[in-house]
Short mmCIF file of C-alpha atoms in Angstrom, two decimals:
data_model
loop_
_atom_site.label_atom_id
_atom_site.label_comp_id
_atom_site.label_asym_id
_atom_site.label_seq_id
_atom_site.Cartn_x
_atom_site.Cartn_y
_atom_site.Cartn_z
CA MET O 1 12.49 -55.79 -6.93
CA TRP O 2 8.93 -54.41 -7.04
CA TYR O 3 7.97 -55.90 -3.69
CA GLU O 4 10.89 -54.15 -1.98
CA VAL O 5 9.68 -50.82 -3.38
CA LEU O 6 6.14 -51.64 -2.19
CA TYR O 7 7.43 -52.56 1.27
CA ARG O 8 9.39 -49.31 1.61
CA THR O 9 6.44 -47.29 0.38
CA LEU O 10 4.04 -48.93 2.85
CA SER O 11 6.56 -48.46 5.66
CA ILE O 12 6.76 -44.73 4.93
CA VAL O 13 2.96 -44.48 4.83
CA ASN O 14 2.76 -46.40 8.12
CA TYR O 15 5.21 -44.05 9.86
CA VAL O 16 3.40 -40.98 8.57
CA VAL O 17 0.06 -42.31 9.87
CA LEU O 18 1.60 -43.14 13.26
CA ILE O 19 3.08 -39.65 13.58
CA VAL O 20 -0.24 -38.02 12.65
CA LEU O 21 -2.05 -40.12 15.27
CA ALA O 22 0.64 -39.61 17.91
CA LEU O 23 0.57 -35.81 17.86
CA PRO O 24 -2.95 -35.34 19.35
CA ILE O 25 -2.26 -38.15 21.86
CA LEU O 26 0.88 -36.34 23.03
CA VAL O 27 -1.16 -33.18 23.56
CA GLN O 28 -3.63 -35.13 25.70
CA LEU O 29 -0.74 -36.54 27.75
CA LEU O 30 0.58 -33.02 28.23
CA TYR O 31 -2.78 -32.02 29.76
CA ILE O 32 -2.45 -34.87 32.29
CA PHE O 33 1.15 -34.01 33.21
CA LEU O 34 0.07 -30.42 33.88
CA PHE O 35 -2.73 -31.46 36.24
CA PHE O 36 -1.31 -29.30 39.03
CA VAL O 37 -2.03 -25.92 37.40
CA LYS O 38 -4.59 -23.84 39.29
CA LYS O 39 -8.00 -22.98 37.88
CA THR O 40 -8.63 -19.50 36.55
CA LYS O 41 -11.10 -17.38 38.52
CA PHE O 42 -12.66 -14.19 37.25
CA PRO O 43 -13.06 -11.24 39.64
CA LYS O 44 -16.46 -10.92 41.32
CA SER O 45 -18.52 -8.17 39.72
CA GLU O 46 -21.28 -6.15 41.33
CA LYS O 47 -22.49 -5.10 37.89
CA LYS O 48 -25.15 -7.48 36.55
CA ALA O 49 -25.78 -8.20 32.89
CA ARG O 50 -29.28 -8.87 31.59
CA ILE O 51 -29.33 -12.52 30.50
CA GLY O 52 -31.54 -14.43 28.11
CA ILE O 53 -31.31 -18.20 28.68
CA LEU O 54 -32.09 -20.02 25.43
CA ILE O 55 -33.40 -23.62 25.46
CA PRO O 56 -34.30 -25.38 22.18
CA ALA O 57 -36.75 -28.22 22.89
CA HIS O 58 -38.32 -30.87 20.66
CA ASN O 59 -40.91 -33.02 22.50
CA GLU O 60 -39.18 -32.57 25.87
CA SER O 61 -42.30 -32.74 28.07
CA SER O 62 -40.61 -35.17 30.48
CA VAL O 63 -37.85 -32.71 31.49
CA ILE O 64 -38.60 -29.15 30.38
CA TYR O 65 -40.66 -28.09 33.41
CA ARG O 66 -37.95 -29.26 35.83
CA THR O 67 -35.21 -27.50 33.87
CA VAL O 68 -36.98 -24.13 33.66
CA LYS O 69 -38.30 -24.23 37.25
CA ASN O 70 -34.85 -25.10 38.57
CA LEU O 71 -33.40 -21.99 36.93
CA PHE O 72 -35.95 -19.67 38.50
CA ASP O 73 -35.84 -21.34 41.91
CA LYS O 74 -32.13 -21.99 42.38
CA GLN O 75 -30.05 -19.34 40.61
CA ASN O 76 -28.21 -16.90 42.88
CA TYR O 77 -28.83 -14.05 40.47
CA PRO O 78 -31.38 -11.21 40.49
CA LYS O 79 -34.64 -12.64 39.19
CA ASP O 80 -35.43 -9.46 37.28
CA MET O 81 -32.14 -9.70 35.36
CA PHE O 82 -32.73 -12.95 33.48
CA ASP O 83 -35.46 -14.62 31.44
CA VAL O 84 -35.78 -18.12 30.03
CA PHE O 85 -36.70 -18.52 26.36
CA VAL O 86 -37.85 -21.97 25.25
CA VAL O 87 -38.08 -22.62 21.51
CA ALA O 88 -40.68 -25.40 21.16
CA ASP O 89 -39.34 -26.85 17.93
CA ASN O 90 -41.95 -28.76 15.90
CA CYS O 91 -43.38 -30.23 19.10
CA THR O 92 -46.27 -32.70 19.04
CA ASP O 93 -46.58 -32.89 22.84
CA ASN O 94 -47.21 -30.29 25.56
CA THR O 95 -43.62 -29.04 25.86
CA ALA O 96 -44.70 -25.44 25.15
CA GLU O 97 -47.45 -25.51 27.78
CA LEU O 98 -45.19 -26.97 30.47
CA ALA O 99 -42.41 -24.49 29.73
CA LYS O 100 -44.88 -21.59 29.97
CA ASN O 101 -46.25 -22.94 33.26
CA ALA O 102 -42.70 -23.01 34.65
CA GLY O 103 -42.23 -19.33 33.79
CA ALA O 104 -40.53 -19.41 30.40
CA ILE O 105 -41.15 -17.19 27.41
CA VAL O 106 -42.17 -19.71 24.75
CA LEU O 107 -41.43 -19.39 21.03
CA GLU O 108 -43.19 -22.02 18.95
CA ARG O 109 -41.41 -23.01 15.76
CA VAL O 110 -43.18 -24.95 13.02
CA ASP O 111 -41.12 -25.95 9.99
CA ASN O 112 -42.13 -28.90 7.81
CA ASP O 113 -38.88 -28.94 5.84
CA PRO O 114 -37.17 -32.26 6.77
CA THR O 115 -33.74 -30.74 6.07
CA HIS O 116 -34.32 -28.26 8.90
CA ARG O 117 -34.50 -30.87 11.66
CA ALA O 118 -31.39 -29.75 13.51
CA ALA O 119 -30.66 -27.75 16.66
CA LEU O 120 -29.18 -24.84 14.72
CA TYR O 121 -32.61 -23.71 13.46
CA PRO O 122 -34.29 -23.15 16.86
CA LEU O 123 -31.02 -21.63 18.07
CA LYS O 124 -31.06 -19.18 15.15
CA MET O 125 -34.65 -18.26 15.98
CA GLY O 126 -33.96 -17.86 19.69
CA CYS O 127 -30.80 -15.78 19.22
CA GLU O 128 -32.58 -13.50 16.76
CA THR O 129 -35.43 -12.96 19.24
CA ILE O 130 -33.13 -12.19 22.18
CA MET O 131 -30.87 -9.93 20.08
CA ASN O 132 -33.81 -7.76 19.04
CA HIS O 133 -35.84 -7.96 22.25
CA PRO O 134 -36.89 -4.65 23.87
CA ASN O 135 -35.40 -5.84 27.19
CA ASN O 136 -31.93 -5.20 25.72
CA TYR O 137 -30.23 -8.41 26.87
CA ASP O 138 -26.45 -8.45 27.24
CA LEU O 139 -25.89 -12.21 27.22
CA VAL O 140 -27.34 -15.37 25.72
CA ILE O 141 -26.73 -18.66 27.52
CA HIS O 142 -27.61 -21.79 25.60
CA LEU O 143 -28.86 -24.81 27.54
CA ASP O 144 -30.39 -28.12 26.49
CA ALA O 145 -33.84 -29.13 27.69
CA ASP O 146 -32.51 -31.71 30.18
CA ASN O 147 -29.69 -29.60 31.67
CA ILE O 148 -29.27 -28.67 35.31
CA VAL O 149 -26.75 -25.96 36.26
CA ASN O 150 -25.15 -25.15 39.62
CA ASP O 151 -26.67 -22.32 41.66
CA ASP O 152 -23.97 -19.75 40.86
CA PHE O 153 -23.91 -20.47 37.13
CA LEU O 154 -25.36 -17.15 35.93
CA SER O 155 -23.34 -15.16 38.45
CA LEU O 156 -20.08 -16.79 37.36
CA MET O 157 -20.81 -16.28 33.67
CA ASN O 158 -21.63 -12.65 34.43
CA ASP O 159 -18.25 -12.25 36.16
CA CYS O 160 -16.54 -13.59 33.05
CA TYR O 161 -18.50 -11.19 30.83
CA GLN O 162 -17.87 -8.18 33.06
CA ALA O 163 -14.13 -9.00 32.88
CA GLY O 164 -14.30 -8.18 29.16
CA ASN O 165 -15.09 -11.57 27.59
CA GLU O 166 -17.80 -12.25 25.00
CA PHE O 167 -17.68 -16.03 24.62
CA ALA O 168 -17.17 -18.78 27.20
CA ARG O 169 -17.89 -22.37 28.13
CA PRO O 170 -18.62 -24.04 31.49
CA TYR O 171 -17.40 -27.23 33.16
CA GLU O 172 -19.45 -30.13 31.78
CA GLY O 173 -20.64 -32.67 34.34
CA SER O 174 -22.88 -35.72 34.29
CA LEU O 175 -26.32 -36.33 35.78
CA ASN O 176 -26.19 -40.12 35.37
CA GLY O 177 -22.51 -41.05 35.63
CA SER O 178 -23.16 -43.97 37.98
CA GLN O 179 -26.00 -45.44 35.90
CA ASN O 180 -23.91 -48.04 34.04
CA PHE O 181 -20.65 -48.67 32.18
CA TYR O 182 -21.55 -46.59 29.12
CA ALA O 183 -22.73 -43.58 31.12
CA ALA O 184 -19.59 -43.77 33.28
CA GLY O 185 -17.31 -43.93 30.24
CA ASN O 186 -18.93 -40.91 28.60
CA SER O 187 -18.85 -39.04 31.91
CA LEU O 188 -15.12 -39.66 32.30
CA PHE O 189 -14.50 -38.27 28.83
CA TYR O 190 -16.27 -35.01 29.71
CA CYS O 191 -14.54 -34.90 33.08
CA PHE O 192 -11.15 -35.21 31.38
CA ASP O 193 -12.00 -32.53 28.82
CA SER O 194 -13.08 -30.07 31.51
CA ARG O 195 -10.70 -30.80 34.40
CA PHE O 196 -7.53 -31.38 32.37
CA GLY O 197 -7.84 -30.13 28.79
CA SER O 198 -9.91 -26.99 29.38
CA ARG O 199 -8.16 -25.98 32.60
CA VAL O 200 -4.69 -26.25 31.05
CA ARG O 201 -5.73 -24.37 27.90
CA GLU O 202 -7.29 -21.59 29.98
CA ARG O 203 -4.28 -21.32 32.30
CA PHE O 204 -1.88 -21.04 29.36
CA HIS O 205 -4.06 -18.39 27.69
CA LEU O 206 -5.20 -20.65 24.86
CA SER O 207 -8.70 -20.56 23.40
CA ALA O 208 -11.28 -22.74 25.13
CA HIS O 209 -13.12 -25.44 23.18
CA VAL O 210 -16.70 -24.17 23.40
CA ASN O 211 -19.02 -27.01 22.50
CA GLY O 212 -22.42 -28.17 23.65
CA PRO O 213 -24.69 -26.69 26.31
CA GLY O 214 -23.82 -23.95 28.77
CA ALA O 215 -22.14 -21.66 26.24
CA MET O 216 -22.20 -17.95 27.07
CA MET O 217 -22.49 -15.62 24.07
CA ALA O 218 -22.49 -11.82 24.31
CA VAL O 219 -25.27 -10.15 22.35
CA SER O 220 -22.71 -7.63 21.06
CA MET O 221 -20.74 -10.52 19.52
CA LEU O 222 -23.89 -12.06 18.01
CA LYS O 223 -24.86 -8.75 16.43
CA ARG O 224 -21.41 -8.40 14.84
CA SER O 225 -21.66 -11.92 13.38
CA GLY O 226 -25.23 -11.45 12.15
CA GLY O 227 -26.69 -13.85 14.71
CA TYR O 228 -26.10 -17.57 15.10
CA ASP O 229 -24.23 -17.89 11.80
CA CYS O 230 -24.14 -21.66 11.34
CA VAL O 231 -25.20 -23.95 8.50
CA THR O 232 -23.96 -27.42 9.53
CA LYS O 233 -25.23 -30.01 12.01
CA SER O 234 -22.06 -29.46 14.06
CA ASP O 235 -23.34 -25.97 14.76
CA ASP O 236 -21.51 -25.51 18.08
CA ALA O 237 -18.12 -26.39 16.56
CA GLU O 238 -18.88 -24.25 13.51
CA PHE O 239 -19.85 -21.28 15.69
CA LEU O 240 -16.59 -21.70 17.63
CA PHE O 241 -14.48 -21.77 14.46
CA ASN O 242 -16.28 -18.70 13.09
CA ARG O 243 -15.53 -16.77 16.26
CA LEU O 244 -11.87 -17.83 16.21
CA ILE O 245 -11.67 -16.50 12.63
CA ASP O 246 -13.20 -13.26 13.96
CA LYS O 247 -10.41 -13.18 16.60
CA VAL O 248 -12.80 -13.64 19.53
CA LYS O 249 -11.07 -15.52 22.35
CA PRO O 250 -13.30 -18.12 24.07
CA ARG O 251 -12.78 -18.58 27.82
CA PHE O 252 -13.36 -21.42 30.30
CA VAL O 253 -15.37 -20.71 33.46
CA GLU O 254 -14.54 -23.79 35.50
CA ASP O 255 -16.72 -23.12 38.54
CA ALA O 256 -19.84 -22.76 36.37
CA VAL O 257 -21.09 -26.33 35.92
CA VAL O 258 -23.71 -27.68 33.53
CA TYR O 259 -24.94 -31.23 34.18
CA GLU O 260 -26.37 -33.33 31.37
CA ASP O 261 -27.53 -36.88 30.73
CA MET O 262 -24.88 -39.08 29.14
CA PRO O 263 -25.59 -41.90 26.67
CA SER O 264 -26.34 -45.01 28.73
CA SER O 265 -26.31 -47.78 26.12
CA PHE O 266 -24.00 -49.06 23.41
CA SER O 267 -26.31 -47.92 20.61
CA ASP O 268 -26.75 -44.44 22.10
CA THR O 269 -22.99 -44.07 22.50
CA VAL O 270 -22.31 -45.19 18.92
CA ASN O 271 -25.05 -42.97 17.48
CA ARG O 272 -23.78 -39.94 19.36
CA THR O 273 -20.19 -40.58 18.28
CA LYS O 274 -21.29 -41.08 14.65
CA ARG O 275 -23.32 -37.87 14.73
CA ILE O 276 -20.41 -35.86 16.12
CA GLY O 277 -17.91 -37.50 13.78
CA SER O 278 -19.98 -37.11 10.60
CA GLY O 279 -20.89 -33.55 11.54
CA GLY O 280 -17.25 -32.72 12.13
CA MET O 281 -16.20 -34.15 8.76
CA LYS O 282 -18.87 -32.15 6.93
CA LEU O 283 -17.75 -29.03 8.77
CA LEU O 284 -14.13 -29.72 7.82
CA LYS O 285 -15.12 -30.00 4.14
#
């Protein structure tokens, strides 16, 4: 009968869907079962790379001064070997002035095209500036305007670079994990990704998932790729995929920690998830 054929067909579809969903869950379980593997540490290097820290900022007057000042005051790295570049992206407040007062080199970007309201455009501008700067920078490190990093962040990323690596990510931590339920939930997700997923991948010589702030990018790699070669709103994921196609192996520097504010409300959590999900689907297409 027709309904028996329909039942069998739906059953097959159901099993296929379950298998497709189960595979990534099994991988996540594998990360948990391998919790005991030791973190990877890169050898300490006396050689110091010249670093350009790149911060795109749109109306970030409430946090930009603290972020820039913290880098200059707290980093255990020679002060003459790094600079902070802030791209004031279509700002209508005093972000540029505050960043300059904190010691940053400020690039002001004005673009009235509404289709260019995405982080990839100030990142393109900043990478292009650092790549062609007369100071001959070796590394670009991308941070967000509200990020705080641990005191050895630059030193640890330099160790990774001096060990022969051109692309790496840090451990991602939370600034507001105890604020409420939503912030705690988002913080746990990032904690899992860093402590379990990223550590296991690094230990088994698999490529790290470089996404979000704290990414270390060698200028030599950027020059080969023609700069920050992204066109989608999921620019960090796109940049990662492009480098994997180029056979660049991303690494995980676990002791280098970047702290960021997590979504602290239901609407913020949903909006962030939607943005990441829709961006990922467009990138997949």
